[in-house]
Short mmCIF file of C-alpha atoms and ligand atoms in Angstrom, two decimals:
data_model
loop_
_atom_site.label_atom_id
_atom_site.label_comp_id
_atom_site.label_asym_id
_atom_site.label_seq_id
_atom_site.Cartn_x
_atom_site.Cartn_y
_atom_site.Cartn_z
CA MET D 1 0.00 0.00 0.00
CA ALA D 2 2.75 2.40 0.97
CA ASP D 3 4.14 2.32 -2.56
CA SER D 4 0.87 3.11 -4.31
CA PRO D 5 0.77 6.55 -5.92
CA ILE D 6 -0.52 9.59 -4.05
CA ILE D 7 -2.23 12.47 -5.79
CA VAL D 8 -1.31 15.91 -4.47
CA TRP D 9 -3.99 18.31 -5.58
CA PHE D 10 -2.48 21.82 -5.87
CA ARG D 11 -4.77 24.83 -5.57
CA ASN D 12 -3.83 28.10 -3.84
CA ASP D 13 -0.59 26.57 -2.54
CA LEU D 14 1.60 26.84 -5.62
CA ARG D 15 4.91 26.11 -3.91
CA LEU D 16 7.08 23.14 -2.98
CA SER D 17 8.50 24.32 0.35
CA ASP D 18 6.42 24.35 3.53
CA ASN D 19 3.59 22.60 1.73
CA PRO D 20 1.90 20.34 4.30
CA ALA D 21 -0.02 18.25 1.76
CA LEU D 22 3.13 17.56 -0.24
CA ASP D 23 5.14 16.87 2.91
CA ALA D 24 2.52 14.38 4.12
CA ALA D 25 2.58 12.65 0.73
CA VAL D 26 6.37 12.32 0.88
CA GLU D 27 6.09 10.99 4.41
CA ARG D 28 3.49 8.41 3.39
CA GLY D 29 5.87 7.08 0.75
CA GLY D 30 5.21 6.17 -2.88
CA PRO D 31 5.24 8.03 -6.17
CA ILE D 32 3.61 11.46 -6.15
CA ILE D 33 1.29 12.78 -8.84
CA PRO D 34 1.03 16.57 -8.60
CA ILE D 35 -2.07 17.90 -10.33
CA TYR D 36 -3.74 21.26 -10.89
CA ILE D 37 -7.40 21.20 -11.91
CA TRP D 38 -8.78 24.26 -13.66
CA SER D 39 -12.45 24.34 -12.71
CA PRO D 40 -13.77 27.91 -12.99
CA ASP D 41 -17.38 26.75 -12.68
CA GLU D 42 -16.66 25.65 -9.12
CA GLU D 43 -15.71 29.19 -8.05
CA ALA D 44 -19.36 30.26 -7.79
CA ASP D 45 -19.69 34.02 -8.42
CA TRP D 46 -15.98 34.49 -7.93
CA GLN D 47 -14.33 33.11 -11.03
CA LEU D 48 -10.80 34.44 -11.35
CA GLY D 49 -10.52 38.01 -12.62
CA GLY D 50 -8.32 39.00 -15.58
CA ALA D 51 -5.27 40.06 -13.55
CA SER D 52 -5.40 36.96 -11.33
CA LYS D 53 -5.54 34.71 -14.39
CA VAL D 54 -2.34 36.27 -15.70
CA TRP D 55 -0.67 35.61 -12.34
CA LEU D 56 -1.97 32.04 -12.22
CA HIS D 57 -0.57 31.26 -15.69
CA TYR D 58 2.97 32.18 -14.70
CA SER D 59 2.63 30.69 -11.25
CA LEU D 60 1.67 27.29 -12.70
CA GLN D 61 4.53 27.56 -15.17
CA SER D 62 6.94 28.26 -12.36
CA LEU D 63 5.60 25.42 -10.19
CA ASN D 64 6.00 23.00 -13.08
CA GLU D 65 9.60 24.12 -13.58
CA ALA D 66 10.34 23.61 -9.88
CA LEU D 67 8.76 20.15 -10.00
CA GLU D 68 10.75 19.26 -13.12
CA ALA D 69 13.90 20.23 -11.26
CA SER D 70 12.83 17.65 -8.64
CA ASN D 71 12.37 15.01 -11.33
CA SER D 72 8.59 15.40 -11.30
CA ARG D 73 6.04 17.51 -13.20
CA LEU D 74 2.70 19.25 -12.79
CA LEU D 75 -0.25 17.60 -14.49
CA ILE D 76 -2.96 19.96 -15.65
CA ARG D 77 -6.55 19.12 -16.43
CA SER D 78 -9.69 21.19 -16.70
CA GLY D 79 -13.24 20.28 -15.71
CA GLN D 80 -15.05 19.24 -12.52
CA SER D 81 -12.64 18.40 -9.71
CA LEU D 82 -14.21 15.21 -8.35
CA PRO D 83 -14.60 13.32 -11.66
CA ILE D 84 -11.09 14.35 -12.70
CA ILE D 85 -9.60 13.08 -9.45
CA GLN D 86 -11.58 9.84 -9.80
CA GLU D 87 -10.38 9.49 -13.39
CA MET D 88 -6.82 10.01 -12.23
CA ILE D 89 -7.25 7.40 -9.48
CA GLN D 90 -8.41 4.90 -12.09
CA GLU D 91 -5.55 5.70 -14.43
CA THR D 92 -2.82 5.45 -11.79
CA ASN D 93 -4.26 3.22 -9.10
CA ALA D 94 -3.57 5.98 -6.56
CA GLN D 95 -4.74 5.19 -3.04
CA ALA D 96 -4.45 8.63 -1.49
CA VAL D 97 -5.36 12.22 -2.36
CA TYR D 98 -3.90 15.07 -0.29
CA TRP D 99 -4.53 18.80 -0.56
CA ASN D 100 -4.26 22.04 1.40
CA ARG D 101 -7.47 23.68 2.50
CA ARG D 102 -9.21 26.65 0.96
CA TYR D 103 -11.73 28.64 3.00
CA GLU D 104 -14.11 30.31 0.54
CA PRO D 105 -17.65 29.10 1.28
CA TYR D 106 -17.99 27.42 -2.14
CA SER D 107 -14.56 25.75 -1.83
CA ILE D 108 -15.47 24.33 1.57
CA GLN D 109 -18.66 22.91 0.12
CA ARG D 110 -16.90 21.39 -2.90
CA ASP D 111 -14.00 19.99 -0.87
CA SER D 112 -16.25 18.30 1.66
CA ILE D 113 -18.11 16.52 -1.16
CA VAL D 114 -14.80 15.47 -2.74
CA LYS D 115 -13.53 14.17 0.59
CA SER D 116 -16.63 12.19 1.47
CA GLU D 117 -16.92 10.66 -2.03
CA LEU D 118 -13.28 9.60 -2.03
CA LYS D 119 -13.61 8.12 1.43
CA LYS D 120 -16.56 6.07 0.21
CA GLN D 121 -14.12 4.60 -2.35
CA ASN D 122 -11.68 3.81 0.48
CA ILE D 123 -9.25 6.43 -0.72
CA ASP D 124 -7.10 8.09 1.92
CA ALA D 125 -8.38 11.67 1.39
CA LYS D 126 -6.79 14.26 3.68
CA SER D 127 -6.65 18.03 3.82
CA PHE D 128 -4.09 20.23 5.58
CA ASN D 129 -3.57 23.82 6.62
CA GLY D 130 -1.13 25.36 4.16
CA SER D 131 -2.23 28.98 4.07
CA LEU D 132 -3.01 30.27 7.55
CA LEU D 133 -1.11 30.66 10.81
CA PHE D 134 -4.21 29.68 12.76
CA GLU D 135 -7.26 27.75 11.65
CA PRO D 136 -10.38 29.95 11.84
CA TRP D 137 -12.07 27.53 14.25
CA GLU D 138 -9.08 27.42 16.62
CA ILE D 139 -9.47 31.03 17.70
CA GLN D 140 -12.51 31.95 19.78
CA THR D 141 -13.62 34.32 22.49
CA LYS D 142 -14.03 33.21 26.10
CA GLN D 143 -17.71 32.69 25.25
CA GLU D 144 -16.61 30.32 22.45
CA GLN D 145 -17.77 32.76 19.78
CA PRO D 146 -15.89 34.01 16.72
CA TYR D 147 -14.13 37.34 17.12
CA LYS D 148 -15.50 40.47 15.48
CA VAL D 149 -12.80 42.83 16.77
CA PHE D 150 -9.22 42.57 15.60
CA THR D 151 -7.18 43.54 18.69
CA PRO D 152 -8.45 40.78 21.02
CA PHE D 153 -8.38 38.35 18.07
CA TRP D 154 -4.70 39.02 17.48
CA LYS D 155 -3.96 39.00 21.20
CA THR D 156 -5.41 35.50 21.42
CA CYS D 157 -3.48 34.39 18.33
CA THR D 158 -0.18 35.67 19.66
CA SER D 159 -0.75 34.09 23.08
CA LEU D 160 -0.80 30.65 21.44
CA PRO D 161 2.36 28.63 20.80
CA GLU D 162 4.31 30.01 17.84
CA PRO D 163 3.31 28.65 14.41
CA ASP D 164 5.30 25.53 13.52
CA GLU D 165 8.61 25.93 11.73
CA PRO D 166 8.30 25.71 7.93
CA THR D 167 9.33 22.42 6.39
CA SER D 168 10.51 21.17 3.04
CA ALA D 169 10.35 17.72 1.60
CA ALA D 170 10.35 18.69 -2.06
CA HIS D 171 13.77 17.18 -2.72
CA LYS D 172 12.36 13.78 -1.73
CA ILE D 173 9.53 13.67 -4.28
CA GLN D 174 9.33 10.24 -5.84
CA SER D 175 8.41 10.22 -9.50
CA ILE D 176 5.84 7.91 -11.11
CA LYS D 177 7.03 5.63 -13.97
CA HIS D 178 4.15 6.19 -16.39
CA TRP D 179 2.85 9.73 -16.30
CA PRO D 180 -0.88 10.16 -16.99
CA LYS D 181 -1.70 12.63 -19.74
CA SER D 182 -1.72 16.34 -19.07
CA GLN D 183 -3.17 19.33 -20.86
CA LYS D 184 -0.79 22.06 -21.95
CA LEU D 185 -0.91 25.15 -19.74
CA GLU D 186 -1.82 27.26 -22.79
CA THR D 187 -5.08 25.34 -23.24
CA LEU D 188 -6.42 26.97 -20.06
CA ASN D 189 -6.42 30.31 -21.93
CA LEU D 190 -5.42 32.24 -18.84
CA LEU D 191 -3.56 34.92 -20.77
CA PRO D 192 -5.61 37.64 -22.47
CA LYS D 193 -5.90 37.62 -26.27
CA ILE D 194 -5.27 41.36 -26.43
CA GLN D 195 -1.99 41.95 -24.69
CA TRP D 196 -2.85 44.40 -21.90
CA HIS D 197 -0.86 42.65 -19.21
CA ASN D 198 2.71 43.86 -19.87
CA GLY D 199 2.41 46.27 -16.94
CA ILE D 200 1.83 43.33 -14.61
CA LEU D 201 4.75 41.39 -16.03
CA ASN D 202 7.04 44.42 -15.74
CA SER D 203 6.02 44.99 -12.12
CA TRP D 204 6.33 41.47 -10.75
CA SER D 205 8.42 38.32 -10.77
CA ILE D 206 6.00 35.47 -10.29
CA GLY D 207 6.57 32.16 -8.49
CA GLU D 208 7.93 30.62 -5.30
CA ALA D 209 11.57 31.63 -5.78
CA ALA D 210 10.55 35.22 -6.52
CA ALA D 211 8.35 35.29 -3.40
CA LYS D 212 11.27 34.28 -1.19
CA LYS D 213 13.58 36.79 -2.85
CA GLN D 214 11.07 39.60 -2.40
CA LEU D 215 10.53 38.72 1.27
CA ARG D 216 14.25 38.77 1.98
CA HIS D 217 14.64 42.03 0.11
CA PHE D 218 11.84 43.58 2.17
CA ILE D 219 13.27 42.32 5.46
CA SER D 220 16.76 43.64 4.77
CA GLU D 221 15.90 46.88 2.96
CA ALA D 222 12.54 48.15 4.18
CA MET D 223 11.14 46.38 7.22
CA SER D 224 12.93 48.59 9.76
CA GLU D 225 10.96 51.57 8.39
CA TYR D 226 7.66 49.72 8.11
CA SER D 227 5.74 51.28 11.04
CA VAL D 228 5.83 54.69 9.39
CA GLY D 229 6.79 53.79 5.84
CA ARG D 230 3.80 51.52 5.27
CA ASP D 231 1.60 54.59 4.85
CA ILE D 232 3.69 56.31 2.19
CA PRO D 233 2.49 55.16 -1.21
CA GLY D 234 5.33 56.79 -3.13
CA LYS D 235 7.98 54.64 -1.39
CA PRO D 236 8.51 50.88 -1.70
CA LEU D 237 8.25 50.28 2.04
CA THR D 238 5.64 47.50 2.19
CA SER D 239 6.39 43.86 1.51
CA ARG D 240 4.27 43.30 -1.66
CA MET D 241 3.69 39.78 -0.35
CA SER D 242 -0.07 39.83 -1.04
CA PRO D 243 -0.24 38.05 -4.44
CA TYR D 244 2.36 35.50 -3.35
CA LEU D 245 0.33 34.80 -0.22
CA HIS D 246 -2.91 34.58 -2.16
CA PHE D 247 -1.59 32.00 -4.63
CA GLY D 248 0.37 30.25 -1.91
CA GLU D 249 3.78 30.83 -3.46
CA ILE D 250 4.84 31.59 0.09
CA SER D 251 3.18 30.58 3.35
CA PRO D 252 2.48 32.90 6.29
CA ARG D 253 4.53 30.50 8.43
CA GLN D 254 7.54 31.11 6.22
CA ILE D 255 7.01 34.85 6.56
CA TRP D 256 6.55 34.60 10.32
CA HIS D 257 9.73 32.61 10.85
CA GLU D 258 11.88 34.64 8.45
CA VAL D 259 10.89 37.80 10.32
CA VAL D 260 11.42 36.28 13.75
CA PHE D 261 14.79 34.89 12.60
CA ALA D 262 15.86 38.28 11.28
CA LEU D 263 14.80 39.86 14.57
CA SER D 264 16.81 37.39 16.61
CA ASN D 265 19.82 38.00 14.36
CA ASN D 266 19.47 41.77 14.62
CA ASP D 267 19.11 41.89 10.82
CA THR D 268 16.30 44.39 10.97
CA GLY D 269 18.06 47.52 12.13
CA ASN D 270 17.05 46.48 15.66
CA ASP D 271 13.53 47.72 15.10
CA SER D 272 11.30 45.10 16.62
CA THR D 273 8.38 47.59 16.60
CA SER D 274 8.38 47.64 12.82
CA ALA D 275 8.82 43.88 12.55
CA TRP D 276 5.85 43.27 14.85
CA ALA D 277 3.80 45.92 13.05
CA PHE D 278 4.43 43.93 9.87
CA LEU D 279 3.45 40.59 11.45
CA ARG D 280 0.34 42.29 12.81
CA GLU D 281 -0.67 43.11 9.22
CA VAL D 282 -0.28 39.44 8.36
CA GLY D 283 -2.62 39.04 11.34
CA TRP D 284 -5.25 41.17 9.57
CA ARG D 285 -5.20 38.60 6.79
CA GLU D 286 -5.83 35.89 9.39
CA PHE D 287 -8.70 37.98 10.79
CA ALA D 288 -10.24 38.36 7.32
CA TYR D 289 -10.19 34.56 6.89
CA HIS D 290 -11.64 34.10 10.38
CA LEU D 291 -14.55 36.36 9.44
CA MET D 292 -15.16 34.77 6.04
CA TYR D 293 -15.18 31.33 7.60
CA HIS D 294 -17.59 32.22 10.40
CA PHE D 295 -19.76 34.67 8.43
CA PRO D 296 -19.72 33.26 4.89
CA HIS D 297 -22.64 35.43 3.72
CA THR D 298 -20.43 38.53 4.07
CA THR D 299 -18.78 37.94 0.71
CA THR D 300 -21.92 39.48 -0.80
CA ASP D 301 -23.94 40.94 2.09
CA PRO D 302 -23.00 43.34 4.87
CA LEU D 303 -22.07 41.83 8.22
CA ARG D 304 -24.09 44.55 9.91
CA GLU D 305 -27.51 43.62 8.61
CA LYS D 306 -28.90 47.16 8.80
CA PHE D 307 -26.64 48.16 5.92
CA SER D 308 -28.63 46.01 3.51
CA ARG D 309 -31.19 48.85 3.59
CA PHE D 310 -28.65 51.63 3.09
CA PRO D 311 -29.75 54.12 0.38
CA TRP D 312 -26.91 53.36 -2.07
CA LYS D 313 -27.13 54.97 -5.51
CA SER D 314 -26.38 53.48 -8.86
CA ASN D 315 -24.17 55.99 -10.64
CA PRO D 316 -22.47 54.62 -13.76
CA ARG D 317 -20.81 57.98 -14.56
CA PHE D 318 -19.09 58.16 -11.17
CA LEU D 319 -18.21 54.49 -11.24
CA GLN D 320 -16.62 54.78 -14.67
CA ALA D 321 -14.59 57.87 -13.77
CA TRP D 322 -13.38 56.06 -10.66
CA GLN D 323 -12.46 52.88 -12.56
CA LYS D 324 -10.57 54.78 -15.24
CA GLY D 325 -8.71 57.03 -12.82
CA GLU D 326 -10.35 60.14 -14.26
CA THR D 327 -12.06 61.62 -11.23
CA GLY D 328 -10.01 64.83 -11.20
CA LEU D 329 -8.87 63.97 -7.64
CA PRO D 330 -5.14 63.23 -8.03
CA ILE D 331 -4.57 60.66 -5.25
CA ILE D 332 -7.63 58.71 -6.40
CA ASP D 333 -6.61 58.77 -10.03
CA ALA D 334 -3.05 57.77 -9.14
CA GLY D 335 -4.30 54.76 -7.16
CA MET D 336 -6.75 53.57 -9.80
CA ARG D 337 -4.12 53.89 -12.52
CA GLU D 338 -1.52 52.06 -10.43
CA LEU D 339 -4.08 49.28 -10.04
CA TRP D 340 -4.81 49.10 -13.76
CA ALA D 341 -1.15 49.20 -14.75
CA THR D 342 0.36 46.83 -12.18
CA GLY D 343 -2.50 44.78 -10.69
CA TRP D 344 -1.75 46.15 -7.22
CA MET D 345 -2.47 49.27 -5.20
CA HIS D 346 -0.92 50.54 -1.99
CA ASN D 347 -3.06 49.83 1.10
CA ARG D 348 -3.41 53.47 2.20
CA VAL D 349 -4.64 54.38 -1.27
CA ARG D 350 -7.00 51.36 -1.39
CA MET D 351 -8.71 52.79 1.70
CA VAL D 352 -8.95 56.28 0.21
CA VAL D 353 -10.30 55.21 -3.20
CA ALA D 354 -12.78 52.82 -1.56
CA SER D 355 -13.99 55.57 0.76
CA LEU D 356 -14.57 57.94 -2.15
CA LEU D 357 -16.62 55.34 -4.02
CA VAL D 358 -18.84 54.19 -1.16
CA LYS D 359 -19.15 57.44 0.78
CA ASN D 360 -18.79 60.45 -1.51
CA MET D 361 -20.28 58.62 -4.50
CA LEU D 362 -22.63 56.37 -2.49
CA VAL D 363 -21.96 53.50 -4.90
CA PRO D 364 -22.54 50.10 -3.24
CA TRP D 365 -19.31 48.59 -1.86
CA GLN D 366 -20.00 45.40 -3.81
CA GLU D 367 -19.40 47.25 -7.10
CA GLY D 368 -15.99 48.42 -5.91
CA ALA D 369 -15.16 44.94 -4.67
CA ARG D 370 -16.02 43.55 -8.14
CA TRP D 371 -13.69 45.97 -9.88
CA PHE D 372 -10.88 45.12 -7.48
CA TRP D 373 -11.64 41.44 -8.02
CA ASP D 374 -11.06 41.78 -11.73
CA THR D 375 -8.00 44.03 -11.61
CA LEU D 376 -5.95 42.99 -8.55
CA VAL D 377 -3.29 40.31 -8.84
CA ASP D 378 -3.83 39.71 -5.12
CA ALA D 379 -7.65 39.54 -5.39
CA ASP D 380 -8.58 37.45 -2.38
CA LEU D 381 -12.15 36.83 -1.31
CA ALA D 382 -11.44 37.12 2.41
CA SER D 383 -9.21 40.22 2.35
CA ASN D 384 -11.14 42.00 -0.40
CA THR D 385 -14.48 41.49 1.31
CA PHE D 386 -13.01 42.58 4.59
CA GLY D 387 -11.37 45.68 3.10
CA TRP D 388 -14.57 46.84 1.41
CA GLN D 389 -16.84 46.15 4.37
CA TRP D 390 -14.35 47.87 6.65
CA THR D 391 -14.34 50.98 4.47
CA ALA D 392 -18.11 51.00 4.04
CA GLY D 393 -18.54 50.76 7.81
CA CYS D 394 -20.72 47.68 7.55
CA GLY D 395 -18.20 45.01 8.52
CA ALA D 396 -16.38 43.79 11.60
CA ASP D 397 -14.20 46.29 13.47
CA ALA D 398 -15.02 48.70 10.66
CA ALA D 399 -14.23 52.38 10.22
CA PRO D 400 -17.43 54.16 11.29
CA PHE D 401 -19.46 55.29 8.30
CA PHE D 402 -19.17 58.93 9.35
CA ARG D 403 -15.36 58.78 9.10
CA ILE D 404 -14.98 59.87 5.50
CA PHE D 405 -11.46 60.09 4.11
CA ASN D 406 -10.71 63.41 2.50
CA PRO D 407 -8.55 62.65 -0.56
CA ILE D 408 -6.85 66.06 -0.43
CA ALA D 409 -5.90 65.75 3.24
CA GLN D 410 -4.83 62.11 2.75
CA GLY D 411 -2.71 63.09 -0.25
CA GLU D 412 -1.08 66.01 1.56
CA LYS D 413 -0.37 63.91 4.64
CA PHE D 414 0.99 60.74 3.02
CA ASP D 415 2.24 62.03 -0.34
CA GLY D 416 3.28 65.55 0.65
CA ASP D 417 5.71 66.09 -2.23
CA GLY D 418 3.36 64.36 -4.68
CA GLU D 419 5.90 61.66 -5.59
CA TYR D 420 3.15 59.05 -5.97
CA VAL D 421 0.72 61.29 -7.83
CA ARG D 422 3.41 62.57 -10.19
CA LYS D 423 4.33 59.01 -11.14
CA TRP D 424 0.81 57.92 -12.04
CA VAL D 425 -0.79 61.20 -13.15
CA PRO D 426 1.92 62.71 -15.36
CA GLU D 427 -0.49 65.33 -16.78
CA ILE D 428 -0.08 67.35 -13.58
CA ASN D 429 3.55 66.45 -12.91
CA ASN D 430 4.73 70.08 -13.15
CA LEU D 431 2.38 71.51 -10.53
CA PRO D 432 4.09 72.73 -7.35
CA ASP D 433 3.65 70.56 -4.21
CA LYS D 434 1.12 73.04 -2.82
CA TRP D 435 -1.38 72.33 -5.59
CA ILE D 436 -0.55 68.78 -6.59
CA HIS D 437 -3.46 67.33 -4.59
CA LYS D 438 -5.97 70.07 -5.50
CA PRO D 439 -5.22 71.45 -8.97
CA TRP D 440 -8.67 73.04 -9.26
CA GLU D 441 -7.75 75.48 -6.48
CA ALA D 442 -4.50 76.56 -8.14
CA PRO D 443 -4.31 80.08 -9.62
CA ALA D 444 -4.64 80.24 -13.41
CA THR D 445 -1.01 81.34 -13.88
CA ILE D 446 0.28 78.33 -11.92
CA LEU D 447 -1.87 75.97 -13.97
CA ASN D 448 -0.71 77.65 -17.12
CA ASP D 449 2.97 77.42 -16.20
CA ALA D 450 2.51 73.72 -15.39
CA GLY D 451 0.78 73.05 -18.71
CA VAL D 452 -2.45 71.99 -17.01
CA THR D 453 -5.77 72.95 -18.60
CA LEU D 454 -8.54 71.67 -16.40
CA GLY D 455 -11.36 70.09 -18.35
CA LYS D 456 -8.93 69.49 -21.25
CA ASN D 457 -5.82 67.57 -20.21
CA TYR D 458 -6.96 66.82 -16.64
CA PRO D 459 -10.58 66.70 -15.42
CA TYR D 460 -12.28 68.95 -12.90
CA PRO D 461 -13.27 66.88 -9.85
CA VAL D 462 -16.33 64.75 -10.65
CA VAL D 463 -17.66 65.26 -7.14
CA ASP D 464 -17.68 68.21 -4.77
CA LEU D 465 -16.03 66.76 -1.70
CA LYS D 466 -17.88 69.00 0.77
CA ILE D 467 -21.37 68.52 -0.64
CA THR D 468 -20.99 64.76 -1.14
CA ARG D 469 -19.64 64.39 2.37
CA GLN D 470 -22.79 66.04 3.65
CA ASP D 471 -24.96 63.80 1.42
CA ALA D 472 -23.19 60.73 2.79
CA LEU D 473 -23.78 61.80 6.37
CA GLU D 474 -27.47 62.37 5.62
CA ALA D 475 -27.77 58.93 4.00
CA TYR D 476 -26.18 57.51 7.13
CA GLN D 477 -28.72 59.31 9.31
CA THR D 478 -31.56 57.46 7.50
CA LEU D 479 -29.86 54.23 8.51
CA LYS D 480 -29.59 55.34 12.12
CA ARG D 481 -33.32 56.08 12.20
CA MET D 482 -34.18 52.54 11.04
CA LYS D 483 -35.29 50.14 13.71
P1 LIG G 501 2.04 44.71 3.68
O1 LIG G 501 1.73 46.01 4.31
O2 LIG G 501 3.46 44.40 3.45
O3 LIG G 501 1.36 43.61 4.60
C1 LIG G 501 1.81 42.24 4.64
C2 LIG G 501 0.66 41.30 4.37
O4 LIG G 501 -0.34 41.45 5.36
C3 LIG G 501 -0.06 41.56 3.06
O5 LIG G 501 0.60 40.95 1.98
C4 LIG G 501 -1.43 40.97 3.32
O6 LIG G 501 -1.43 39.58 3.14
C5 LIG G 501 -1.63 41.25 4.80
N1 LIG G 501 -2.42 42.48 4.97
C6 LIG G 501 -1.97 43.74 5.09
N2 LIG G 501 -3.00 44.60 5.28
C7 LIG G 501 -4.13 43.85 5.26
C8 LIG G 501 -5.50 44.14 5.38
N3 LIG G 501 -5.94 45.40 5.59
N4 LIG G 501 -6.40 43.14 5.29
C9 LIG G 501 -5.99 41.86 5.09
N5 LIG G 501 -4.68 41.52 4.97
C10 LIG G 501 -3.76 42.50 5.05
N6 LIG G 501 -5.46 42.36 0.36
C11 LIG G 501 -5.37 41.25 -0.39
O7 LIG G 501 -4.44 40.46 -0.20
N7 LIG G 501 -6.31 40.96 -1.35
C12 LIG G 501 -7.35 41.79 -1.62
O8 LIG G 501 -8.19 41.48 -2.48
C13 LIG G 501 -7.46 43.00 -0.86
N8 LIG G 501 -8.45 43.88 -1.11
C14 LIG G 501 -8.53 45.04 -0.36
C15 LIG G 501 -9.58 45.93 -0.61
C16 LIG G 501 -9.69 47.12 0.12
C17 LIG G 501 -10.83 48.07 -0.14
C18 LIG G 501 -8.73 47.40 1.12
C19 LIG G 501 -8.83 48.68 1.92
C20 LIG G 501 -7.69 46.52 1.38
C21 LIG G 501 -7.57 45.33 0.66
N9 LIG G 501 -6.53 44.41 0.89
C22 LIG G 501 -6.46 43.25 0.15
C23 LIG G 501 -5.59 44.59 2.02
C24 LIG G 501 -4.27 45.33 1.72
O9 LIG G 501 -4.53 46.50 1.02
C25 LIG G 501 -3.27 44.47 0.96
O10 LIG G 501 -3.12 43.21 1.56
C26 LIG G 501 -1.89 45.16 0.94
O11 LIG G 501 -1.97 46.42 0.36
C27 LIG G 501 -0.90 44.29 0.19
O12 LIG G 501 0.33 44.92 0.07
P2 LIG G 501 1.60 44.35 0.83
O13 LIG G 501 1.72 42.89 0.59
O14 LIG G 501 2.76 45.20 0.45
O15 LIG G 501 1.19 44.60 2.34
#
């Protein structure tokens, strides 16, 4: 039995190191059949967006190369997961199927069917935790309830024993003699027909090795400045780990232990405050998964039920200006263009653009979440849902609705010299710092000298920030009056 093949079903764990399902397969003994199944129909309303598909293509390519270097390969098939796994069992006489868990409501449902059907066939079907520091069900309040507030959640997490050390058994992968057939990666059609994705490729190196390199670069070059630097969008002072974490090219355990190791070696400029501030952000990701697991309806509906009656407005003109980065509000336009060009946006700017859409424009948060879903390379159902509900004030531990970010003040505070705005909104590059976040208030001569003609080469603001702030507060009052 021990020498019968084992199928390792790769999903959002596209790495060989610290991969518990792969490690368990190596430990069990026998040839390993690594497989990726492309089954978009099983992703419910959340089929991969365009930017994520680009990432996935290169991530699968990179995983296959790493497997080939270990004398193995990645098999690819598309269709329904269960029949494909059963087909593969028949073809190879595999006796075990191992995988790492996913936590989206539809994945949980699918995986539990797969597990119970395989068990009925006497297949050793096992799932593992490969993407979280703490399982969502392990963390609970004293009343045995899920947490809805981050600080006590994280306090409980950090009072537990440290996450296990990362492992690696990839070098011990045993190859199968007769490989079952595989589709070519290209047949999944993950890359767009019209080549719009060069910006993504120029901004990122994709795959497990690149994830590790980027983490080490961040730890040695930027982490000591993280506590303050993480809010400055014009500087590369955050880790950019999010897409690697989403696709599982790196695990949070690997991040945790690399940071703790660097701290113990004094590699971080001695700044343990910044290192812990960084790990705390990884904790927000854990919190987002905790919430999605315990409150699965929140991927489409507000956690605070009252918000389902909020007087949102459908406003295609505002939504389009926001999506295109043509609102006339420089920090917003910079963020939305960074997103379009690179598949990523700085966290501070994500909060500001989301606030403008749901508060000043009163567009439902779900429409913003959809746009992010399609354009982010790190689009992640837990973190995206959490980020949008947080901004809209309808989620757990959320910013109160009446706290409305002012894009001018945010720009002046976190991008004082306009470095970020100048990069992404070159039309206004020559404006002095004083006006870079509010060109419509600049005197005509200044605009003229900077080559800016409002309404021609850069728009007037699509919304009046003062009036729309007032409208938002009034809309919120209607909610407060509801029983
Ligand atoms: P760092 O600052 O270096 O943080 C390290 C890691 O911690 C990140 O990679 C991420 O995994 C985690 N993290 C940091 N902040 C948060 C947070 N607020 N919530 C959850 N996890 C966090 N993040 C996603 O990964 N996918 C999304 O789809 C997503 N959508 C968002 C939507 C909105 C409206 C907002 C406000 C935030 C969203 N975030 C999302 C969270 C956050 O913006 C990104 O994780 C972060 O910008 C990624 O950059 P980084 O890796 O350099 O972060």
